PDB file of C-alpha atoms in Angstrom:
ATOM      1  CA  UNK A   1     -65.650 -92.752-125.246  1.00  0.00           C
ATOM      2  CA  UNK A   2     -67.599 -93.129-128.115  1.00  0.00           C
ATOM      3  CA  UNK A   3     -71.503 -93.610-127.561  1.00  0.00           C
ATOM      4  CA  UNK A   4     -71.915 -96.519-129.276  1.00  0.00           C
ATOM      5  CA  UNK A   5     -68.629 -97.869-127.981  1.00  0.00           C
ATOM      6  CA  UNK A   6     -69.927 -97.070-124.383  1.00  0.00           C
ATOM      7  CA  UNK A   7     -73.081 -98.371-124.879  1.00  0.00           C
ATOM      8  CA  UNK A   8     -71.865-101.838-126.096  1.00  0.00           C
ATOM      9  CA  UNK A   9     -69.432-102.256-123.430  1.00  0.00           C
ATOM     10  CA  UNK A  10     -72.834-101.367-120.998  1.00  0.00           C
ATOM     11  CA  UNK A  11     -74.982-103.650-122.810  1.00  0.00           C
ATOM     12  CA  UNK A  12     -72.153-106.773-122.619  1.00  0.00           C
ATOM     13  CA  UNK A  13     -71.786-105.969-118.907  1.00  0.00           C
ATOM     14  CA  UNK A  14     -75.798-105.752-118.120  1.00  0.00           C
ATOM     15  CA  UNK A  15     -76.006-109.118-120.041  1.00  0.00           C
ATOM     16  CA  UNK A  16     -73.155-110.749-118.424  1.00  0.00           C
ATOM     17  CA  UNK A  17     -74.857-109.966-114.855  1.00  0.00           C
ATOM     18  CA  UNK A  18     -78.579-110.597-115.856  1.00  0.00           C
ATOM     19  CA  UNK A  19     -77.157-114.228-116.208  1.00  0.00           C
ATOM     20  CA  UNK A  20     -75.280-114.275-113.395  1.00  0.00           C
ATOM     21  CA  UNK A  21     -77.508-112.403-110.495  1.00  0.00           C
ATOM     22  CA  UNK A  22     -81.001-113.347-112.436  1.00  0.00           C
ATOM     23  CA  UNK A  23     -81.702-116.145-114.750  1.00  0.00           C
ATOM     24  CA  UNK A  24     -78.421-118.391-113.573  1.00  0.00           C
ATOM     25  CA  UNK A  25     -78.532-120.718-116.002  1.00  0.00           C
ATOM     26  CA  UNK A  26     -75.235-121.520-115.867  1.00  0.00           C
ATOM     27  CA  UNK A  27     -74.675-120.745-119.495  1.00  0.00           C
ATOM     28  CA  UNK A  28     -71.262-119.458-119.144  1.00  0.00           C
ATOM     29  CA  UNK A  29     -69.730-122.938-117.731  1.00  0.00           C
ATOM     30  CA  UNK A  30     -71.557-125.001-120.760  1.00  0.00           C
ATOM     31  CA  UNK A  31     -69.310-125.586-123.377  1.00  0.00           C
ATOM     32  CA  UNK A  32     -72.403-125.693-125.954  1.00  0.00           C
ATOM     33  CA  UNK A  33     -72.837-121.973-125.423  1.00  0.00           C
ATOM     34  CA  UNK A  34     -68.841-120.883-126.330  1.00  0.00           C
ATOM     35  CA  UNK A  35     -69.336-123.714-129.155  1.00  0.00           C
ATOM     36  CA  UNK A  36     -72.486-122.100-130.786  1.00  0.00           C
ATOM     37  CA  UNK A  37     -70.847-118.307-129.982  1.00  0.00           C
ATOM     38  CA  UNK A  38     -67.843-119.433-131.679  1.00  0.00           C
ATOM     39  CA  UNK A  39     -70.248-120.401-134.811  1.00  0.00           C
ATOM     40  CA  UNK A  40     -72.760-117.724-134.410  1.00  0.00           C
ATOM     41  CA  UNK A  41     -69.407-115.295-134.730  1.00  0.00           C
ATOM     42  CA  UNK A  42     -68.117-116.892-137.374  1.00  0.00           C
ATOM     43  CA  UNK A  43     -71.613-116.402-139.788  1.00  0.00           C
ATOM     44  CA  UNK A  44     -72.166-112.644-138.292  1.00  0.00           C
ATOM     45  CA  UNK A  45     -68.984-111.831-139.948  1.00  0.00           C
ATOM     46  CA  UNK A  46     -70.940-112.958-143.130  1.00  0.00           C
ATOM     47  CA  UNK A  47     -74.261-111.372-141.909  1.00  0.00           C
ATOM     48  CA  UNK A  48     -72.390-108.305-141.019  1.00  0.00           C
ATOM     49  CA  UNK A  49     -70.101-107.793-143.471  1.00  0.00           C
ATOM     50  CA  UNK A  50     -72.717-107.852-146.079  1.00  0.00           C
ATOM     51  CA  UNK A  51     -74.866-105.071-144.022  1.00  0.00           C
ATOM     52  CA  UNK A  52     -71.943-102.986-143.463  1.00  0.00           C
ATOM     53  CA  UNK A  53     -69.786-103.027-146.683  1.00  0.00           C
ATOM     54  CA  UNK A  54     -68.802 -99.463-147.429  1.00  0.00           C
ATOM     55  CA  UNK A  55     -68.775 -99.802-151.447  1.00  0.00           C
ATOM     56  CA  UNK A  56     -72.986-100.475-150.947  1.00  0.00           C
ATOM     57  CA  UNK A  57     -73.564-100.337-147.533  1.00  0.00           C
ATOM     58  CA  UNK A  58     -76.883-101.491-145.922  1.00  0.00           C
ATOM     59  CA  UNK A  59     -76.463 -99.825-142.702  1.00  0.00           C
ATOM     60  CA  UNK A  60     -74.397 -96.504-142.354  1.00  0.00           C
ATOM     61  CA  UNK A  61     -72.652 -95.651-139.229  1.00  0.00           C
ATOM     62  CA  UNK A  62     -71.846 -92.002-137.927  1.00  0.00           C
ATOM     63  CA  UNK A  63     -67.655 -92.484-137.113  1.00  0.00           C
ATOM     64  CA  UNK A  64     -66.989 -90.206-134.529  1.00  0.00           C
ATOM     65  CA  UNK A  65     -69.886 -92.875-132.732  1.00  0.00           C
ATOM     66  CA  UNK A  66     -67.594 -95.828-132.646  1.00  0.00           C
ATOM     67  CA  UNK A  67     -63.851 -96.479-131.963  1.00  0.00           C
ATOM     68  CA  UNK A  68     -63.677 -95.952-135.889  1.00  0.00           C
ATOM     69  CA  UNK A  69     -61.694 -99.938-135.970  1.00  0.00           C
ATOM     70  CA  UNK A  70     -63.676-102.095-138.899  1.00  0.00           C
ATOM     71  CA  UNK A  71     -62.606-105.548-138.730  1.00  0.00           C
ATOM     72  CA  UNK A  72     -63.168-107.696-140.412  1.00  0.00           C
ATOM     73  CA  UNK A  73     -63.975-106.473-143.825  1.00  0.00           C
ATOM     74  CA  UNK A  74     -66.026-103.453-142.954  1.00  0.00           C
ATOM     75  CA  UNK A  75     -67.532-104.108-139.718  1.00  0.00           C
ATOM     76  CA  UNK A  76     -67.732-101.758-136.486  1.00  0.00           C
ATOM     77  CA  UNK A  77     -65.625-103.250-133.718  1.00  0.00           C
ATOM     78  CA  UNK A  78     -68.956-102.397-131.440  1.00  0.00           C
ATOM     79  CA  UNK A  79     -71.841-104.772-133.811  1.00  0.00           C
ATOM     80  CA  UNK A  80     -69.610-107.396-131.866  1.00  0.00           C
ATOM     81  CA  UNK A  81     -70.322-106.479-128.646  1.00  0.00           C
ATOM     82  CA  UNK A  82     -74.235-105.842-129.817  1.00  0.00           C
ATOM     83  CA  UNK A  83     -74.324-109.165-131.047  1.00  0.00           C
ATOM     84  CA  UNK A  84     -72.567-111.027-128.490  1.00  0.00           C
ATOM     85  CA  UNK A  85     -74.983-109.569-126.125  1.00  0.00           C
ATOM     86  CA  UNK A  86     -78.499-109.827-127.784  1.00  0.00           C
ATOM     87  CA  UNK A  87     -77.975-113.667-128.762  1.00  0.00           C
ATOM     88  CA  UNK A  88     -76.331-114.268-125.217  1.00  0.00           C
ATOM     89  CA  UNK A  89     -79.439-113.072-123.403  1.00  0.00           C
ATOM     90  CA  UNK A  90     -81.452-114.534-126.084  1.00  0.00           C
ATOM     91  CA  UNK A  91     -79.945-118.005-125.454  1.00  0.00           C
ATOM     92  CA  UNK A  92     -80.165-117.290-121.824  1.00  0.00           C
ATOM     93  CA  UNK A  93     -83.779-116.620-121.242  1.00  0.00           C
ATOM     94  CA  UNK A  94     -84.563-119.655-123.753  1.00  0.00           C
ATOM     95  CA  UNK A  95     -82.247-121.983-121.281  1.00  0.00           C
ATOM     96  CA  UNK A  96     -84.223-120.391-118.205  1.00  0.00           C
ATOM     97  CA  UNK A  97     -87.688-121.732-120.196  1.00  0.00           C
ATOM     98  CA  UNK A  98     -86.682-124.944-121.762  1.00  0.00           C
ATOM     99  CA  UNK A  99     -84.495-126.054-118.621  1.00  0.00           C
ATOM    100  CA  UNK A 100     -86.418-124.454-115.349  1.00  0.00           C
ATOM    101  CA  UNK A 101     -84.991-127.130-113.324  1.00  0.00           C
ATOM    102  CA  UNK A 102     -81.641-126.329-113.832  1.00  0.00           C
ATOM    103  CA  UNK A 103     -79.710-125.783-111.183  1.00  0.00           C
ATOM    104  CA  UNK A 104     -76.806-122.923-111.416  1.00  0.00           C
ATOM    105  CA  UNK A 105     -74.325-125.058-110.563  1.00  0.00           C
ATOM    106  CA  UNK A 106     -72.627-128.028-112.648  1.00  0.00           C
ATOM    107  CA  UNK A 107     -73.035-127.324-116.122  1.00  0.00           C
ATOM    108  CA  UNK A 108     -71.701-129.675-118.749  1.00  0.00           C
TER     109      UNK A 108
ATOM    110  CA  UNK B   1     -82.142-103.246-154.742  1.00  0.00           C
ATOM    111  CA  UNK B   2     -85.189-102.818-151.836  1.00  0.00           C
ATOM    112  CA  UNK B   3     -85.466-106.046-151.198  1.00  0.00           C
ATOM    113  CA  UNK B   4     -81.653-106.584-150.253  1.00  0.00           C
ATOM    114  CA  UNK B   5     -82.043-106.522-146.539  1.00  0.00           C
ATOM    115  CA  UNK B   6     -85.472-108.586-146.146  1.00  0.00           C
ATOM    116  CA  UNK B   7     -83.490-111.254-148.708  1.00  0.00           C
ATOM    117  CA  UNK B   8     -80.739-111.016-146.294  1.00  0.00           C
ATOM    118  CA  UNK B   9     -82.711-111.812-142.730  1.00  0.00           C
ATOM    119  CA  UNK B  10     -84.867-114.623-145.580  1.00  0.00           C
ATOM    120  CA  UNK B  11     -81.387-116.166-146.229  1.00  0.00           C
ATOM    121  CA  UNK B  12     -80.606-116.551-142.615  1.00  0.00           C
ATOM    122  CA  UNK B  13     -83.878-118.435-141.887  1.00  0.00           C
ATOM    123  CA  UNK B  14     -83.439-120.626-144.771  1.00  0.00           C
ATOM    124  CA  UNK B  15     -80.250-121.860-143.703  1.00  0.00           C
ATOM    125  CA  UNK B  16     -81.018-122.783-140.162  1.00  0.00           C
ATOM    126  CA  UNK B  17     -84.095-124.570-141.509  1.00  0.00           C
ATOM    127  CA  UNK B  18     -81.784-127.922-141.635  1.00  0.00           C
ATOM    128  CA  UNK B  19     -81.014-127.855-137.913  1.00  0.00           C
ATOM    129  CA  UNK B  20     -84.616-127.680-136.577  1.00  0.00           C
ATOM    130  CA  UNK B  21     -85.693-130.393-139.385  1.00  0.00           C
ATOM    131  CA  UNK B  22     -82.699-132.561-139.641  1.00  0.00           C
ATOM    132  CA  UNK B  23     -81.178-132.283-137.045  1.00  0.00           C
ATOM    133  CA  UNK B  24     -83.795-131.526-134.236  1.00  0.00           C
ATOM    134  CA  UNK B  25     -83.202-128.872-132.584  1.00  0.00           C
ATOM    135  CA  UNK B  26     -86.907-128.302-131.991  1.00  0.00           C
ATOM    136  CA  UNK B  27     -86.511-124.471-131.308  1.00  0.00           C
ATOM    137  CA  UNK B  28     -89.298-122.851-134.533  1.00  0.00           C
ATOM    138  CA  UNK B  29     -91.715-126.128-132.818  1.00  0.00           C
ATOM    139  CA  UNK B  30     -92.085-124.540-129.287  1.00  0.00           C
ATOM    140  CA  UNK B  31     -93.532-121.384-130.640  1.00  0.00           C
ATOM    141  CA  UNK B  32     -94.336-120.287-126.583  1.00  0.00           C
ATOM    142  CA  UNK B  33     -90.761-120.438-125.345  1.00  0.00           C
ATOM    143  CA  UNK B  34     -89.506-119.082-127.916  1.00  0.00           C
ATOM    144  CA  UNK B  35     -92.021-115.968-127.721  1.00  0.00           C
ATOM    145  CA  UNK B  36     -90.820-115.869-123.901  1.00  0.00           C
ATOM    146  CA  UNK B  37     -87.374-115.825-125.011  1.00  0.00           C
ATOM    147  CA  UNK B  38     -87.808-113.368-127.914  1.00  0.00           C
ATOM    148  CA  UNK B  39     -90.061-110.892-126.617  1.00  0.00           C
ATOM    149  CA  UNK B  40     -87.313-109.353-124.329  1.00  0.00           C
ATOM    150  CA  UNK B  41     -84.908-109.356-126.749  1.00  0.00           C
ATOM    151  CA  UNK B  42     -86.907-107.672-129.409  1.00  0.00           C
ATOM    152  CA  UNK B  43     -87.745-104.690-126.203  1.00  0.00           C
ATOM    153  CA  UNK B  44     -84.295-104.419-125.596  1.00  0.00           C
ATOM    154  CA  UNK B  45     -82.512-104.543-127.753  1.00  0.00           C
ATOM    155  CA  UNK B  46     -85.335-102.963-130.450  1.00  0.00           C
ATOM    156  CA  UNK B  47     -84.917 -99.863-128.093  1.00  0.00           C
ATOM    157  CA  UNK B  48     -81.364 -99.741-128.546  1.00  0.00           C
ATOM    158  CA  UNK B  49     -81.604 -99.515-132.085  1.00  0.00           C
ATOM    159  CA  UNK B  50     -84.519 -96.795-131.612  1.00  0.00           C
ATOM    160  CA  UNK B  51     -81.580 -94.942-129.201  1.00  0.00           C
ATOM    161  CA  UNK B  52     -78.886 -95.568-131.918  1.00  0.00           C
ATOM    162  CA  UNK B  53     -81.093 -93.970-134.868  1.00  0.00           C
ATOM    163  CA  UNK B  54     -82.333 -90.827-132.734  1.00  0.00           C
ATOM    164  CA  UNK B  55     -78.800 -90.422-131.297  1.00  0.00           C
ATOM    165  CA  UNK B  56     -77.445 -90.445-135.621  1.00  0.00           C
ATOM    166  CA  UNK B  57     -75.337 -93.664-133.995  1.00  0.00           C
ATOM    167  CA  UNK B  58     -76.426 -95.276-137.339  1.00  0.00           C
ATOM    168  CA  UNK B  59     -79.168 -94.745-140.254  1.00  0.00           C
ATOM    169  CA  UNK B  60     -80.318 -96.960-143.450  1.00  0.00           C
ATOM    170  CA  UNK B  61     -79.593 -96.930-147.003  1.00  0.00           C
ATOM    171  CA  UNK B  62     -82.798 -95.951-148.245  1.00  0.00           C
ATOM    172  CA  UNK B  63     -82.462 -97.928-152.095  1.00  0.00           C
ATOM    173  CA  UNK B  64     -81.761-101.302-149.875  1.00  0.00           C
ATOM    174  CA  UNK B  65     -84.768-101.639-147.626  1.00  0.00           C
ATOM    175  CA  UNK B  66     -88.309-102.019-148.003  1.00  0.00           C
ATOM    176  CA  UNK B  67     -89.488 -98.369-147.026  1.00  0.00           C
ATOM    177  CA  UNK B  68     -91.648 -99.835-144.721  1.00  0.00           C
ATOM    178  CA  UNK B  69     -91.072 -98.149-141.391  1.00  0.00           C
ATOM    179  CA  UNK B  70     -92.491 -98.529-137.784  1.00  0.00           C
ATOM    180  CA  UNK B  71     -93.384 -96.044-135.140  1.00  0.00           C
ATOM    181  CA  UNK B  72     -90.456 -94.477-134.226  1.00  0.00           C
ATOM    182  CA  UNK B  73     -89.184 -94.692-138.142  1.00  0.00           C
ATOM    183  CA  UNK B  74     -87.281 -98.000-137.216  1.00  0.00           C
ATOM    184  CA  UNK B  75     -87.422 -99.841-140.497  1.00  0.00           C
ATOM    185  CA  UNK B  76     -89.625-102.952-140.412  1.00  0.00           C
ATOM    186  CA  UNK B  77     -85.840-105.047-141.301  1.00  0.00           C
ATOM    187  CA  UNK B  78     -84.805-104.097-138.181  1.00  0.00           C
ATOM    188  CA  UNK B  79     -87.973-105.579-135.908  1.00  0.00           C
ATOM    189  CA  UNK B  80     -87.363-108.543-138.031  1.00  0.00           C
ATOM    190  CA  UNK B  81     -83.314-108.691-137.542  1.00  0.00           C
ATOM    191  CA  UNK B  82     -84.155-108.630-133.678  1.00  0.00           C
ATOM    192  CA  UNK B  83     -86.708-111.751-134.180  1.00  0.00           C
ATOM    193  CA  UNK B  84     -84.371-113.581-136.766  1.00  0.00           C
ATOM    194  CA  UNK B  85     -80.649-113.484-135.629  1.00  0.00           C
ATOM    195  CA  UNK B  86     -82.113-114.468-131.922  1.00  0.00           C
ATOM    196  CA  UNK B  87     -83.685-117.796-133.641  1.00  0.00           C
ATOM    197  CA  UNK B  88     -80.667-118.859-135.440  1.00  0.00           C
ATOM    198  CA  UNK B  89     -78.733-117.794-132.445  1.00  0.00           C
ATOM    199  CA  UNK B  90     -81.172-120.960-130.763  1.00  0.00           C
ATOM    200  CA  UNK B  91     -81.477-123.294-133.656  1.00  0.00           C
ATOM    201  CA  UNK B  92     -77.213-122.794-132.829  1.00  0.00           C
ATOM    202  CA  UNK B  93     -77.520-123.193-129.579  1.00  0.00           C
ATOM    203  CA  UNK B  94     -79.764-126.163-130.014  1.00  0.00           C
ATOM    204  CA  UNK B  95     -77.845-127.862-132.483  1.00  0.00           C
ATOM    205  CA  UNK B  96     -74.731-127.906-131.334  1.00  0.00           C
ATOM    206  CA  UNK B  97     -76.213-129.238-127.669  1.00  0.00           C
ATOM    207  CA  UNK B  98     -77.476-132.007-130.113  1.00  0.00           C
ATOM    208  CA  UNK B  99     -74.489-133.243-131.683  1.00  0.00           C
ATOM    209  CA  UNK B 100     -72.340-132.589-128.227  1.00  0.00           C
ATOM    210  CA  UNK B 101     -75.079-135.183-126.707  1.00  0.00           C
ATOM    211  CA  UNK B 102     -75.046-137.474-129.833  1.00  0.00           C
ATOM    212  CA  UNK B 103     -71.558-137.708-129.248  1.00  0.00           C
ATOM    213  CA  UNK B 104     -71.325-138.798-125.851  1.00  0.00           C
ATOM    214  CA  UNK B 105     -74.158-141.347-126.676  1.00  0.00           C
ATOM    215  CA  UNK B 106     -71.428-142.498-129.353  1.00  0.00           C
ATOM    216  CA  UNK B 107     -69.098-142.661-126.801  1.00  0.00           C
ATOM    217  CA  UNK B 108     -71.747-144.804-124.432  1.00  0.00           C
ATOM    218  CA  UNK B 109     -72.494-147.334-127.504  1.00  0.00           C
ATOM    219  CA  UNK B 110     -76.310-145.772-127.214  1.00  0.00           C
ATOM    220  CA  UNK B 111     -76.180-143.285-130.501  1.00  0.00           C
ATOM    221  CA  UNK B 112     -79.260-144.912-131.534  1.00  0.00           C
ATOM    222  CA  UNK B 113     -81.019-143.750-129.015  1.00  0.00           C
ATOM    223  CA  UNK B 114     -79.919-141.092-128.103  1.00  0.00           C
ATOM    224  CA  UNK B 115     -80.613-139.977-132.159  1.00  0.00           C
ATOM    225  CA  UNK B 116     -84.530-141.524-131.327  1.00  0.00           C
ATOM    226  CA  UNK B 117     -84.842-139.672-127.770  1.00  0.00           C
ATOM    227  CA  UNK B 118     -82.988-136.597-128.236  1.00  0.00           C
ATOM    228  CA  UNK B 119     -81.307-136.231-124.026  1.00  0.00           C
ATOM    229  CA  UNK B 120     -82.193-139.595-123.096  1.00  0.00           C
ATOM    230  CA  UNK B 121     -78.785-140.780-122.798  1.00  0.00           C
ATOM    231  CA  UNK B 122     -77.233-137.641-122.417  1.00  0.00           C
ATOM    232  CA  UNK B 123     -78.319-134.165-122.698  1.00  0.00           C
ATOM    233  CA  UNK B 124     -75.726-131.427-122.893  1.00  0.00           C
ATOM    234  CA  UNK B 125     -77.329-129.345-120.239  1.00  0.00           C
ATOM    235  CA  UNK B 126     -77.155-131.417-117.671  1.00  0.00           C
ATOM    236  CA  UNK B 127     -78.522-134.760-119.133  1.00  0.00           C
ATOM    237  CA  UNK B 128     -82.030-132.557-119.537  1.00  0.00           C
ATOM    238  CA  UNK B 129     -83.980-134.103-122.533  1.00  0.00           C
ATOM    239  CA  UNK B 130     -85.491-130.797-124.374  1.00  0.00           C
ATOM    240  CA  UNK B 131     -88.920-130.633-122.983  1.00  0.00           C
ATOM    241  CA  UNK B 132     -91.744-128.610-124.270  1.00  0.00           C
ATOM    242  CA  UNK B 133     -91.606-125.216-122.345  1.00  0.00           C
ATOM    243  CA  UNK B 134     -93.482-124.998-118.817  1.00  0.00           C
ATOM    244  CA  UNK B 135     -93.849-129.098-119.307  1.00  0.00           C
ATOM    245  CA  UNK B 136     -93.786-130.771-116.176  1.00  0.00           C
ATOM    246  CA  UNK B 137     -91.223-133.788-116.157  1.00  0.00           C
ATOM    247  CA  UNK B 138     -91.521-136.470-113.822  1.00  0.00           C
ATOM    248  CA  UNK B 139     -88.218-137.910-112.037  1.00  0.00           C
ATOM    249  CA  UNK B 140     -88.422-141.311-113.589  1.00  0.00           C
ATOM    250  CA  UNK B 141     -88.034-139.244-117.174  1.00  0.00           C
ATOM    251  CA  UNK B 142     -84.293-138.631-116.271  1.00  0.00           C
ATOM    252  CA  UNK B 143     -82.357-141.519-117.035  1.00  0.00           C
ATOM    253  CA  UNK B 144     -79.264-139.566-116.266  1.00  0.00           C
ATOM    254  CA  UNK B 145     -75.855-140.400-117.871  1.00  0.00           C
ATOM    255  CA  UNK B 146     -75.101-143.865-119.263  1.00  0.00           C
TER     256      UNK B 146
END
């Protein structure tokens, strides 16, 4: 596989499990969460795009790195994964401060 | 243009603005939970990118950002992507919690106050009102759900 393939399917997994064996915020049973990742999604495809456009591309990616599938416009499959896992541990950790009495069970 | 990225990550900011200030989502106004939050993320995730550049996983257009680099030649757009896209990835977060509680305070007849005491009727993570990080709350804060 691919490094960076490989290492976004590691990083999704590592960030899926920090949530559920650490933090437990109970983040992925809140519907605000798949709301604002449905949103957050929706503008990295703008974010993205823009960075990655191959007619004046802001960041350049080595192929034979990723599965080599830009959708949409010109975006690496992978920057999906990397995203979806930086903001979800990012939203995580800020639950874990805001909310410390939370308890794992029971989200909205 | 080698400005384009650091207009890019500027644009981003800008456009969250309305969600901490209109809406309250009161994520840029608890600077110290959202340096615990951040910090992590910017570790992480900032060594990831160091591993992706070093491993030729991906490199910058040198005409579209600043020149300014940081140890480890990880361009200073990059720190600031990892501090950036994690605070309107809150300010999301945030608002949407806010208008999910503003509408079941709708629902309750209470929008009012609920729009006054952001959680006091009912807070999307279970009914807790957004507290200032580490605060202590006291039991009688929780009014639970109307």
């Amino acid at each position: 596989m691919p490094e960076y393939t490989l290492l976004t399917v590691l990083g999704l997994v590592l960030v899926v499990l920090l949530e559920l064996l650490v933090l437990r915020t109970g983040i992925f049973r809140s519907l605000a969460y798949w709301l604002s990742m449905a949103i957050i999604m929706g503008f990295q495809v703008l974010v993205d795009g823009w960075l990655t456009k191959l007619h004046a591309p802001i960041v350049l990616y080595e192929e034979s790195q990723t599965l080599g599938i830009r959708f949409p416009f010109d975006i690496p499959i992978e920057d999906f994964g990397f995203g979806a896992a930086m903001v979800t541990m990012t939203m995580a950790l800020w639950l874990k401060v805001t909310r410390p009495e939370r308890a794992p069970r029971g989200a909205a | 243009m080698h400005g384009e990225y650091l207009l890019l990550l500027a644009a981003c900011l800008v456009i969250t603005l309305p969600l901490e200030f209109i809406l309250g989502a009161r994520v840029h106004r608890r600077p110290r939970a959202l340096l615990l939050a951040l910090l992590p993320v910017l570790l992480v995730f900032g060594a990831w990118d160091l591993l992706g550049i070093h491993r030729g996983h991906w490199w910058y257009e040198a005409s579209r950002i600043s020149g300014v680099h940081l140890p480890g030649s990880i361009p200073l757009e990059e720190v600031l992507f990892f501090l950036v896209i994690p605070i309107c990835a809150l300010l999301t977060l945030e608002g949407v919690s806010r208008v999910l509680g503003l509408l079941r305070a709708w629902r309750a007849g209470e929008l009012a106050r609920e729009w006054r005491e952001p959680g006091a009727v009912s807070g999307v993570f279970q009914g807790s009102r957004p507290t200032d990080a580490g605060a202590v709350r006291l039991p009688s804060e929780r009014t639970g759900d109307a």
